[in-house]
């Protein structure tokens, strides 16, 4: 029971998270804003989902971050990889890809893609950097 509360508490800091099965090119959207669910309603493959995210919500460099073919190599032995970007609505988001499973060959076959809204924090950071530039 404690594990469920722990998982629920951790998941509350993310605005969206998706389970991605790399080998089967499938996905399960566990949590997302309603406007995003509508965009993905006709999407059936994980690669199509990631392409849709890239073209609808974020910049082109996101495609390289979420590329399924190289994901296992890029993750390697890391606990996660992350990317900070500005969304189509001008909000700062931190995306994290976390390995979720490995096949018999030790290759990552599933991941969790989690998105966290860091807009307030990032804007404070930018404001602070601008103040530093004025001082120097």
Short mmCIF file of N, CA, C and O in Angstrom, two decimals:
data_model
loop_
_atom_site.label_atom_id
_atom_site.label_comp_id
_atom_site.label_asym_id
_atom_site.label_seq_id
_atom_site.Cartn_x
_atom_site.Cartn_y
_atom_site.Cartn_z
N UNK A 1 0.81 -1.19 0.00
CA UNK A 1 0.00 0.00 0.00
C UNK A 1 0.86 1.26 0.00
O UNK A 1 0.54 2.23 -0.68
N UNK A 2 1.96 1.24 0.76
CA UNK A 2 2.86 2.39 0.81
C UNK A 2 3.43 2.67 -0.57
O UNK A 2 3.56 3.82 -0.97
N UNK A 3 3.76 1.63 -1.33
CA UNK A 3 4.30 1.81 -2.68
C UNK A 3 3.32 2.55 -3.58
O UNK A 3 3.71 3.38 -4.38
N UNK A 4 2.06 2.25 -3.48
CA UNK A 4 1.04 2.90 -4.30
C UNK A 4 0.99 4.39 -3.99
O UNK A 4 0.96 5.22 -4.90
N UNK A 5 1.02 4.75 -2.71
CA UNK A 5 1.01 6.16 -2.32
C UNK A 5 2.28 6.86 -2.81
O UNK A 5 2.23 8.00 -3.26
N UNK A 6 3.39 6.17 -2.71
CA UNK A 6 4.67 6.72 -3.17
C UNK A 6 4.62 6.98 -4.67
O UNK A 6 4.97 8.07 -5.13
N UNK A 7 4.17 6.02 -5.43
CA UNK A 7 4.08 6.16 -6.88
C UNK A 7 3.11 7.28 -7.25
O UNK A 7 3.38 8.09 -8.13
N UNK A 8 1.99 7.35 -6.55
CA UNK A 8 1.00 8.39 -6.82
C UNK A 8 1.58 9.77 -6.53
O UNK A 8 1.38 10.71 -7.30
N UNK A 9 2.32 9.90 -5.44
CA UNK A 9 2.92 11.18 -5.08
C UNK A 9 3.95 11.62 -6.12
O UNK A 9 3.97 12.77 -6.54
N UNK A 10 4.79 10.70 -6.57
CA UNK A 10 5.79 11.02 -7.58
C UNK A 10 5.11 11.39 -8.90
O UNK A 10 5.51 12.35 -9.56
N UNK A 11 4.10 10.65 -9.28
CA UNK A 11 3.45 10.91 -10.56
C UNK A 11 2.73 12.24 -10.61
O UNK A 11 2.50 12.80 -11.68
N UNK A 12 2.39 12.80 -9.46
CA UNK A 12 1.69 14.08 -9.43
C UNK A 12 2.54 15.25 -9.91
O UNK A 12 2.00 16.29 -10.28
N UNK A 13 3.85 15.12 -9.93
CA UNK A 13 4.69 16.22 -10.38
C UNK A 13 4.80 16.27 -11.91
O UNK A 13 5.33 17.22 -12.46
N UNK A 14 4.29 15.27 -12.59
CA UNK A 14 4.34 15.22 -14.05
C UNK A 14 2.98 15.57 -14.64
O UNK A 14 1.95 15.11 -14.16
N UNK A 15 2.99 16.37 -15.72
CA UNK A 15 1.74 16.71 -16.39
C UNK A 15 1.31 15.63 -17.37
O UNK A 15 0.14 15.52 -17.73
N UNK A 16 2.30 14.82 -17.79
CA UNK A 16 1.98 13.73 -18.71
C UNK A 16 3.04 12.65 -18.56
O UNK A 16 4.21 12.95 -18.36
N UNK A 17 2.59 11.40 -18.64
CA UNK A 17 3.55 10.32 -18.77
C UNK A 17 2.96 9.19 -19.61
O UNK A 17 1.77 8.92 -19.59
N UNK A 18 3.88 8.61 -20.39
CA UNK A 18 3.50 7.62 -21.39
C UNK A 18 4.42 6.41 -21.26
O UNK A 18 5.63 6.56 -21.19
N UNK A 19 3.83 5.24 -21.25
CA UNK A 19 4.61 3.99 -21.30
C UNK A 19 4.82 3.66 -22.78
O UNK A 19 3.84 3.61 -23.54
N UNK A 20 6.07 3.43 -23.17
CA UNK A 20 6.37 3.14 -24.57
C UNK A 20 7.05 1.79 -24.67
O UNK A 20 8.07 1.55 -24.03
N UNK A 21 6.47 0.90 -25.47
CA UNK A 21 7.04 -0.41 -25.77
C UNK A 21 7.80 -0.25 -27.09
O UNK A 21 7.19 -0.14 -28.16
N UNK A 22 9.12 -0.20 -27.02
CA UNK A 22 9.94 0.05 -28.20
C UNK A 22 9.86 -1.09 -29.19
O UNK A 22 9.70 -0.87 -30.40
N UNK A 23 9.95 -2.31 -28.72
CA UNK A 23 9.96 -3.48 -29.61
C UNK A 23 8.67 -3.64 -30.40
O UNK A 23 8.67 -4.04 -31.55
N UNK A 24 7.54 -3.31 -29.78
CA UNK A 24 6.24 -3.46 -30.44
C UNK A 24 5.71 -2.15 -31.02
O UNK A 24 4.60 -2.12 -31.55
N UNK A 25 6.50 -1.08 -30.86
CA UNK A 25 6.10 0.24 -31.36
C UNK A 25 4.71 0.62 -30.87
O UNK A 25 3.87 1.12 -31.62
N UNK A 26 4.46 0.37 -29.58
CA UNK A 26 3.16 0.67 -29.00
C UNK A 26 3.33 1.58 -27.79
O UNK A 26 4.45 1.79 -27.31
N UNK A 27 2.23 2.10 -27.29
CA UNK A 27 2.29 3.02 -26.16
C UNK A 27 0.99 2.98 -25.36
O UNK A 27 -0.03 2.51 -25.84
N UNK A 28 1.08 3.50 -24.15
CA UNK A 28 -0.08 3.66 -23.29
C UNK A 28 0.06 5.01 -22.60
O UNK A 28 1.01 5.23 -21.85
N UNK A 29 -0.85 5.92 -22.90
CA UNK A 29 -0.84 7.23 -22.24
C UNK A 29 -1.47 7.05 -20.87
O UNK A 29 -2.67 6.81 -20.76
N UNK A 30 -0.66 7.15 -19.85
CA UNK A 30 -1.13 6.94 -18.49
C UNK A 30 -1.77 8.21 -17.93
O UNK A 30 -2.80 8.16 -17.27
N UNK A 31 -1.17 9.35 -18.25
CA UNK A 31 -1.69 10.63 -17.78
C UNK A 31 -1.36 11.70 -18.80
O UNK A 31 -0.24 11.75 -19.30
N UNK A 32 -2.34 12.53 -19.13
CA UNK A 32 -2.09 13.65 -20.03
C UNK A 32 -3.22 14.66 -19.94
O UNK A 32 -4.34 14.31 -19.55
N UNK A 33 -2.94 15.91 -20.32
CA UNK A 33 -4.02 16.90 -20.37
C UNK A 33 -5.05 16.51 -21.43
O UNK A 33 -4.72 15.84 -22.41
N UNK A 34 -6.28 16.92 -21.24
CA UNK A 34 -7.36 16.56 -22.16
C UNK A 34 -7.08 17.00 -23.59
O UNK A 34 -7.35 16.27 -24.53
N UNK A 35 -6.52 18.20 -23.79
CA UNK A 35 -6.26 18.69 -25.15
C UNK A 35 -5.28 17.78 -25.88
O UNK A 35 -5.33 17.62 -27.08
N UNK A 36 -4.38 17.17 -25.13
CA UNK A 36 -3.38 16.27 -25.73
C UNK A 36 -4.03 14.94 -26.10
O UNK A 36 -3.77 14.39 -27.16
N UNK A 37 -4.89 14.43 -25.23
CA UNK A 37 -5.59 13.17 -25.51
C UNK A 37 -6.36 13.25 -26.83
O UNK A 37 -6.37 12.31 -27.61
N UNK A 38 -6.99 14.38 -27.07
CA UNK A 38 -7.76 14.57 -28.30
C UNK A 38 -6.86 14.49 -29.53
O UNK A 38 -7.23 13.89 -30.54
N UNK A 39 -5.67 15.07 -29.45
CA UNK A 39 -4.73 15.06 -30.58
C UNK A 39 -4.27 13.64 -30.90
O UNK A 39 -4.08 13.29 -32.05
N UNK A 40 -4.13 12.82 -29.87
CA UNK A 40 -3.62 11.46 -30.05
C UNK A 40 -4.70 10.42 -30.29
O UNK A 40 -4.41 9.23 -30.39
N UNK A 41 -5.94 10.82 -30.39
CA UNK A 41 -7.04 9.86 -30.47
C UNK A 41 -6.92 8.88 -31.65
O UNK A 41 -7.28 7.73 -31.52
N UNK A 42 -6.38 9.28 -32.78
CA UNK A 42 -6.26 8.39 -33.92
C UNK A 42 -4.89 7.77 -34.09
O UNK A 42 -4.65 7.03 -35.04
N UNK A 43 -4.00 8.02 -33.17
CA UNK A 43 -2.62 7.54 -33.26
C UNK A 43 -2.53 6.14 -32.68
O UNK A 43 -3.03 5.87 -31.59
N UNK A 44 -1.86 5.22 -33.41
CA UNK A 44 -1.80 3.84 -32.93
C UNK A 44 -0.38 3.34 -32.66
O UNK A 44 -0.21 2.39 -31.91
N UNK A 45 0.65 3.95 -33.24
CA UNK A 45 2.03 3.49 -33.06
C UNK A 45 2.83 4.50 -32.25
O UNK A 45 2.60 5.71 -32.35
N UNK A 46 3.77 4.01 -31.44
CA UNK A 46 4.60 4.89 -30.61
C UNK A 46 5.40 5.86 -31.48
O UNK A 46 5.51 7.04 -31.14
N UNK A 47 5.93 5.40 -32.59
CA UNK A 47 6.70 6.29 -33.47
C UNK A 47 5.82 7.41 -34.00
O UNK A 47 6.25 8.57 -34.09
N UNK A 48 4.58 7.11 -34.33
CA UNK A 48 3.64 8.12 -34.81
C UNK A 48 3.29 9.10 -33.69
O UNK A 48 3.17 10.31 -33.90
N UNK A 49 3.12 8.58 -32.47
CA UNK A 49 2.85 9.41 -31.31
C UNK A 49 3.97 10.42 -31.10
O UNK A 49 3.72 11.63 -30.94
N UNK A 50 5.21 9.96 -31.12
CA UNK A 50 6.36 10.84 -30.89
C UNK A 50 6.51 11.87 -32.00
O UNK A 50 6.85 13.03 -31.74
N UNK A 51 6.23 11.46 -33.21
CA UNK A 51 6.28 12.39 -34.34
C UNK A 51 5.19 13.46 -34.18
O UNK A 51 5.42 14.65 -34.44
N UNK A 52 4.02 13.06 -33.73
CA UNK A 52 2.92 14.00 -33.51
C UNK A 52 3.28 14.99 -32.41
O UNK A 52 3.03 16.19 -32.54
N UNK A 53 3.88 14.51 -31.33
CA UNK A 53 4.31 15.40 -30.25
C UNK A 53 5.28 16.43 -30.82
O UNK A 53 5.17 17.63 -30.55
N UNK A 54 6.23 15.95 -31.61
CA UNK A 54 7.26 16.83 -32.18
C UNK A 54 6.65 17.89 -33.08
O UNK A 54 6.97 19.07 -32.96
N UNK A 55 5.78 17.50 -33.97
CA UNK A 55 5.24 18.46 -34.94
C UNK A 55 4.16 19.37 -34.35
O UNK A 55 4.01 20.51 -34.79
N UNK A 56 3.43 18.89 -33.35
CA UNK A 56 2.33 19.69 -32.80
C UNK A 56 2.70 20.55 -31.59
O UNK A 56 2.13 21.62 -31.40
N UNK A 57 3.64 20.05 -30.78
CA UNK A 57 3.85 20.71 -29.49
C UNK A 57 5.25 21.25 -29.22
O UNK A 57 5.41 22.11 -28.37
N UNK A 58 6.27 20.73 -29.88
CA UNK A 58 7.64 21.14 -29.55
C UNK A 58 8.49 21.34 -30.80
O UNK A 58 8.03 21.13 -31.92
N UNK A 59 9.76 21.66 -30.57
CA UNK A 59 10.68 21.95 -31.66
C UNK A 59 11.22 20.68 -32.31
O UNK A 59 11.08 19.57 -31.79
N UNK A 60 11.88 20.86 -33.46
CA UNK A 60 12.40 19.72 -34.23
C UNK A 60 13.44 18.90 -33.50
O UNK A 60 13.53 17.69 -33.71
N UNK A 61 14.25 19.52 -32.65
CA UNK A 61 15.29 18.77 -31.94
C UNK A 61 14.70 17.69 -31.03
O UNK A 61 15.39 16.76 -30.62
N UNK A 62 13.41 17.78 -30.77
CA UNK A 62 12.73 16.79 -29.95
C UNK A 62 12.71 15.43 -30.64
O UNK A 62 12.75 14.39 -30.00
N UNK A 63 12.70 15.44 -31.96
CA UNK A 63 12.68 14.19 -32.73
C UNK A 63 13.92 13.36 -32.43
O UNK A 63 13.84 12.14 -32.26
N UNK A 64 15.08 14.00 -32.34
CA UNK A 64 16.32 13.27 -32.03
C UNK A 64 16.29 12.74 -30.59
O UNK A 64 16.77 11.64 -30.32
N UNK A 65 15.71 13.50 -29.69
CA UNK A 65 15.62 13.08 -28.29
C UNK A 65 14.77 11.83 -28.12
O UNK A 65 15.09 10.94 -27.33
N UNK A 66 13.68 11.73 -28.87
CA UNK A 66 12.75 10.62 -28.70
C UNK A 66 12.89 9.52 -29.76
O UNK A 66 12.09 8.59 -29.77
N UNK A 67 13.90 9.59 -30.60
CA UNK A 67 14.08 8.60 -31.67
C UNK A 67 14.20 7.19 -31.08
O UNK A 67 15.14 6.87 -30.35
N UNK A 68 13.25 6.34 -31.40
CA UNK A 68 13.18 4.99 -30.82
C UNK A 68 14.34 4.09 -31.23
O UNK A 68 14.81 3.28 -30.44
N UNK A 69 14.80 4.21 -32.47
CA UNK A 69 15.85 3.32 -32.99
C UNK A 69 17.17 3.46 -32.22
O UNK A 69 17.91 2.50 -32.10
N UNK A 70 17.46 4.66 -31.71
CA UNK A 70 18.74 4.89 -31.02
C UNK A 70 18.58 5.05 -29.51
O UNK A 70 19.56 5.28 -28.82
N UNK A 71 17.38 4.93 -29.05
CA UNK A 71 17.11 5.21 -27.64
C UNK A 71 17.87 4.30 -26.69
O UNK A 71 18.46 4.76 -25.71
N UNK A 72 17.92 3.02 -26.96
CA UNK A 72 18.62 2.08 -26.09
C UNK A 72 20.11 2.44 -25.98
O UNK A 72 20.68 2.44 -24.89
N UNK A 73 20.73 2.77 -27.10
CA UNK A 73 22.15 3.14 -27.09
C UNK A 73 22.37 4.45 -26.34
O UNK A 73 23.32 4.59 -25.57
N UNK A 74 21.50 5.42 -26.57
CA UNK A 74 21.66 6.71 -25.90
C UNK A 74 21.45 6.62 -24.39
O UNK A 74 22.10 7.30 -23.63
N UNK A 75 20.54 5.75 -23.99
CA UNK A 75 20.33 5.55 -22.56
C UNK A 75 21.49 4.77 -21.95
O UNK A 75 21.93 5.10 -20.86
N UNK A 76 21.97 3.75 -22.66
CA UNK A 76 23.08 2.95 -22.13
C UNK A 76 22.79 2.48 -20.73
O UNK A 76 21.77 1.87 -20.45
N UNK A 77 23.70 2.79 -19.80
CA UNK A 77 23.54 2.41 -18.39
C UNK A 77 22.99 3.56 -17.55
O UNK A 77 22.96 3.47 -16.33
N UNK A 78 22.56 4.63 -18.22
CA UNK A 78 22.04 5.79 -17.48
C UNK A 78 20.68 5.46 -16.88
O UNK A 78 19.93 4.65 -17.40
N UNK A 79 20.37 6.14 -15.80
CA UNK A 79 19.07 5.98 -15.15
C UNK A 79 17.98 6.70 -15.95
O UNK A 79 16.81 6.33 -15.87
N UNK A 80 18.36 7.74 -16.70
CA UNK A 80 17.42 8.49 -17.50
C UNK A 80 18.18 9.45 -18.41
O UNK A 80 19.37 9.69 -18.21
N UNK A 81 17.47 9.99 -19.40
CA UNK A 81 17.97 11.12 -20.17
C UNK A 81 16.88 12.18 -20.14
O UNK A 81 15.71 11.85 -19.92
N UNK A 82 17.27 13.43 -20.30
CA UNK A 82 16.27 14.48 -20.22
C UNK A 82 16.54 15.58 -21.22
O UNK A 82 17.65 15.72 -21.74
N UNK A 83 15.49 16.36 -21.47
CA UNK A 83 15.56 17.49 -22.38
C UNK A 83 14.64 18.58 -21.86
O UNK A 83 13.50 18.30 -21.46
N UNK A 84 15.12 19.81 -21.88
CA UNK A 84 14.29 20.96 -21.52
C UNK A 84 13.97 21.70 -22.81
O UNK A 84 14.84 21.94 -23.64
N UNK A 85 12.70 22.05 -22.97
CA UNK A 85 12.29 22.75 -24.18
C UNK A 85 11.10 23.64 -23.88
O UNK A 85 10.45 23.52 -22.84
N UNK A 86 10.83 24.53 -24.83
CA UNK A 86 9.69 25.42 -24.73
C UNK A 86 8.56 24.84 -25.59
O UNK A 86 8.78 24.51 -26.75
N UNK A 87 7.38 24.72 -25.03
CA UNK A 87 6.25 24.13 -25.75
C UNK A 87 5.65 25.12 -26.75
O UNK A 87 6.02 26.29 -26.78
N UNK A 88 4.70 24.64 -27.51
CA UNK A 88 4.00 25.49 -28.48
C UNK A 88 3.23 26.61 -27.81
O UNK A 88 2.89 27.61 -28.43
N UNK A 89 2.96 26.47 -26.55
CA UNK A 89 2.24 27.51 -25.80
C UNK A 89 3.18 28.44 -25.04
O UNK A 89 2.74 29.25 -24.24
N UNK A 90 4.48 28.28 -25.25
CA UNK A 90 5.46 29.15 -24.60
C UNK A 90 5.80 28.74 -23.18
O UNK A 90 6.41 29.51 -22.44
N UNK A 91 5.43 27.53 -22.77
CA UNK A 91 5.74 27.04 -21.43
C UNK A 91 6.97 26.15 -21.48
O UNK A 91 7.16 25.38 -22.42
N UNK A 92 7.78 26.24 -20.44
CA UNK A 92 8.98 25.41 -20.35
C UNK A 92 8.63 24.04 -19.77
O UNK A 92 7.92 23.95 -18.77
N UNK A 93 9.13 23.00 -20.42
CA UNK A 93 8.83 21.62 -20.05
C UNK A 93 10.15 20.84 -19.94
O UNK A 93 11.05 21.02 -20.75
N UNK A 94 10.24 19.96 -18.95
CA UNK A 94 11.37 19.03 -18.83
C UNK A 94 10.83 17.64 -19.14
O UNK A 94 9.95 17.15 -18.45
N UNK A 95 11.37 17.05 -20.19
CA UNK A 95 10.99 15.68 -20.57
C UNK A 95 12.07 14.72 -20.08
O UNK A 95 13.26 14.99 -20.26
N UNK A 96 11.62 13.64 -19.51
CA UNK A 96 12.55 12.62 -19.00
C UNK A 96 12.16 11.28 -19.61
O UNK A 96 10.98 10.93 -19.63
N UNK A 97 13.15 10.57 -20.12
CA UNK A 97 12.92 9.20 -20.60
C UNK A 97 13.64 8.27 -19.64
O UNK A 97 14.85 8.37 -19.45
N UNK A 98 12.87 7.36 -19.07
CA UNK A 98 13.37 6.43 -18.05
C UNK A 98 13.23 5.00 -18.55
O UNK A 98 12.13 4.61 -18.96
N UNK A 99 14.32 4.21 -18.54
CA UNK A 99 14.18 2.80 -18.94
C UNK A 99 13.19 2.09 -18.04
O UNK A 99 13.17 2.30 -16.82
N UNK A 100 12.37 1.24 -18.65
CA UNK A 100 11.35 0.53 -17.88
C UNK A 100 11.51 -0.98 -17.96
O UNK A 100 11.00 -1.70 -17.12
N UNK A 101 12.23 -1.46 -18.98
CA UNK A 101 12.42 -2.90 -19.12
C UNK A 101 13.49 -3.20 -20.16
O UNK A 101 13.82 -2.36 -21.00
N UNK A 102 14.05 -4.40 -20.06
CA UNK A 102 15.07 -4.86 -21.01
C UNK A 102 14.71 -6.23 -21.53
O UNK A 102 14.07 -7.02 -20.84
N UNK A 103 15.13 -6.52 -22.76
CA UNK A 103 14.88 -7.85 -23.32
C UNK A 103 15.98 -8.82 -22.88
O UNK A 103 16.88 -8.45 -22.11
N UNK A 104 15.96 -10.04 -23.37
CA UNK A 104 16.93 -11.08 -22.98
C UNK A 104 18.36 -10.69 -23.35
O UNK A 104 19.31 -11.15 -22.71
N UNK A 105 18.53 -9.85 -24.36
CA UNK A 105 19.86 -9.41 -24.78
C UNK A 105 20.36 -8.20 -23.99
O UNK A 105 21.44 -7.69 -24.27
N UNK A 106 19.57 -7.73 -23.05
CA UNK A 106 19.95 -6.58 -22.24
C UNK A 106 19.66 -5.24 -22.90
O UNK A 106 20.04 -4.19 -22.40
N UNK A 107 18.97 -5.28 -24.02
CA UNK A 107 18.61 -4.05 -24.74
C UNK A 107 17.31 -3.49 -24.17
O UNK A 107 16.36 -4.24 -23.93
N UNK A 108 17.27 -2.19 -23.96
CA UNK A 108 16.07 -1.55 -23.42
C UNK A 108 14.93 -1.74 -24.41
O UNK A 108 15.06 -1.42 -25.59
N UNK A 109 13.83 -2.28 -23.92
CA UNK A 109 12.68 -2.52 -24.81
C UNK A 109 11.44 -1.72 -24.42
O UNK A 109 10.45 -1.72 -25.15
N UNK A 110 11.47 -1.06 -23.28
CA UNK A 110 10.35 -0.20 -22.91
C UNK A 110 10.88 0.95 -22.05
O UNK A 110 11.85 0.80 -21.30
N UNK A 111 10.19 2.09 -22.18
CA UNK A 111 10.58 3.28 -21.43
C UNK A 111 9.34 4.02 -20.96
O UNK A 111 8.23 3.78 -21.43
N UNK A 112 9.57 4.93 -20.04
CA UNK A 112 8.54 5.86 -19.60
C UNK A 112 8.97 7.24 -20.06
O UNK A 112 10.11 7.66 -19.81
N UNK A 113 8.10 7.94 -20.76
CA UNK A 113 8.33 9.32 -21.14
C UNK A 113 7.48 10.17 -20.20
O UNK A 113 6.25 10.06 -20.20
N UNK A 114 8.15 10.99 -19.37
CA UNK A 114 7.45 11.82 -18.40
C UNK A 114 7.74 13.29 -18.67
O UNK A 114 8.89 13.66 -18.90
N UNK A 115 6.70 14.11 -18.64
CA UNK A 115 6.83 15.54 -18.91
C UNK A 115 6.44 16.33 -17.67
O UNK A 115 5.37 16.10 -17.09
N UNK A 116 7.33 17.24 -17.30
CA UNK A 116 7.10 18.06 -16.10
C UNK A 116 7.09 19.53 -16.49
O UNK A 116 7.97 20.01 -17.20
N UNK A 117 6.11 20.26 -16.00
CA UNK A 117 6.02 21.70 -16.23
C UNK A 117 7.03 22.40 -15.31
O UNK A 117 6.91 22.34 -14.09
N UNK A 118 8.03 23.04 -15.91
CA UNK A 118 9.03 23.77 -15.13
C UNK A 118 9.01 25.25 -15.50
O UNK A 118 10.01 25.96 -15.33
N UNK A 119 7.90 25.72 -16.01
CA UNK A 119 7.79 27.08 -16.54
C UNK A 119 8.18 28.14 -15.50
O UNK A 119 9.00 29.01 -15.78
N UNK A 120 7.61 28.08 -14.34
CA UNK A 120 7.89 29.08 -13.31
C UNK A 120 9.37 29.08 -12.93
O UNK A 120 10.01 30.13 -12.86
N UNK A 121 9.92 27.90 -12.72
CA UNK A 121 11.32 27.77 -12.35
C UNK A 121 12.24 28.30 -13.46
O UNK A 121 13.19 29.05 -13.20
N UNK A 122 11.97 27.93 -14.70
CA UNK A 122 12.80 28.34 -15.84
C UNK A 122 12.73 29.85 -16.05
O UNK A 122 13.76 30.49 -16.32
N UNK A 123 11.56 30.44 -15.92
CA UNK A 123 11.43 31.89 -16.09
C UNK A 123 12.19 32.64 -15.01
O UNK A 123 12.81 33.68 -15.27
N UNK A 124 12.19 32.12 -13.78
CA UNK A 124 12.99 32.73 -12.70
C UNK A 124 14.47 32.62 -13.02
O UNK A 124 15.24 33.55 -12.78
N UNK A 125 14.88 31.47 -13.55
CA UNK A 125 16.28 31.26 -13.93
C UNK A 125 16.70 32.25 -15.03
O UNK A 125 17.77 32.86 -14.94
N UNK A 126 15.86 32.42 -16.04
CA UNK A 126 16.16 33.35 -17.13
C UNK A 126 16.23 34.79 -16.60
O UNK A 126 17.14 35.55 -16.96
N UNK A 127 15.30 35.14 -15.74
CA UNK A 127 15.29 36.48 -15.13
C UNK A 127 16.58 36.72 -14.34
O UNK A 127 17.20 37.78 -14.43
N UNK A 128 17.00 35.72 -13.58
CA UNK A 128 18.23 35.82 -12.79
C UNK A 128 19.45 35.97 -13.70
O UNK A 128 20.32 36.80 -13.44
N UNK A 129 19.50 35.21 -14.79
CA UNK A 129 20.62 35.31 -15.73
C UNK A 129 20.67 36.69 -16.38
O UNK A 129 21.76 37.24 -16.59
N UNK A 130 19.50 37.24 -16.70
CA UNK A 130 19.46 38.58 -17.29
C UNK A 130 19.96 39.63 -16.30
O UNK A 130 20.65 40.57 -16.69
N UNK A 131 19.62 39.47 -15.03
CA UNK A 131 20.11 40.40 -14.01
C UNK A 131 21.62 40.29 -13.88
O UNK A 131 22.32 41.30 -13.72
N UNK A 132 22.15 39.07 -13.95
CA UNK A 132 23.61 38.88 -13.88
C UNK A 132 24.32 39.57 -15.05
O UNK A 132 25.39 40.16 -14.88
N UNK A 133 23.73 39.49 -16.25
CA UNK A 133 24.32 40.13 -17.42
C UNK A 133 24.40 41.64 -17.25
O UNK A 133 25.36 42.27 -17.66
N UNK A 134 23.36 42.22 -16.64
CA UNK A 134 23.33 43.66 -16.43
C UNK A 134 24.39 44.10 -15.42
O UNK A 134 24.94 45.19 -15.52
N UNK A 135 24.67 43.26 -14.45
CA UNK A 135 25.64 43.57 -13.40
C UNK A 135 27.07 43.50 -13.96
O UNK A 135 27.93 44.29 -13.59
N UNK A 136 27.32 42.56 -14.86
CA UNK A 136 28.69 42.38 -15.39
C UNK A 136 28.98 43.20 -16.59
O UNK A 136 28.34 43.90 -17.19
#
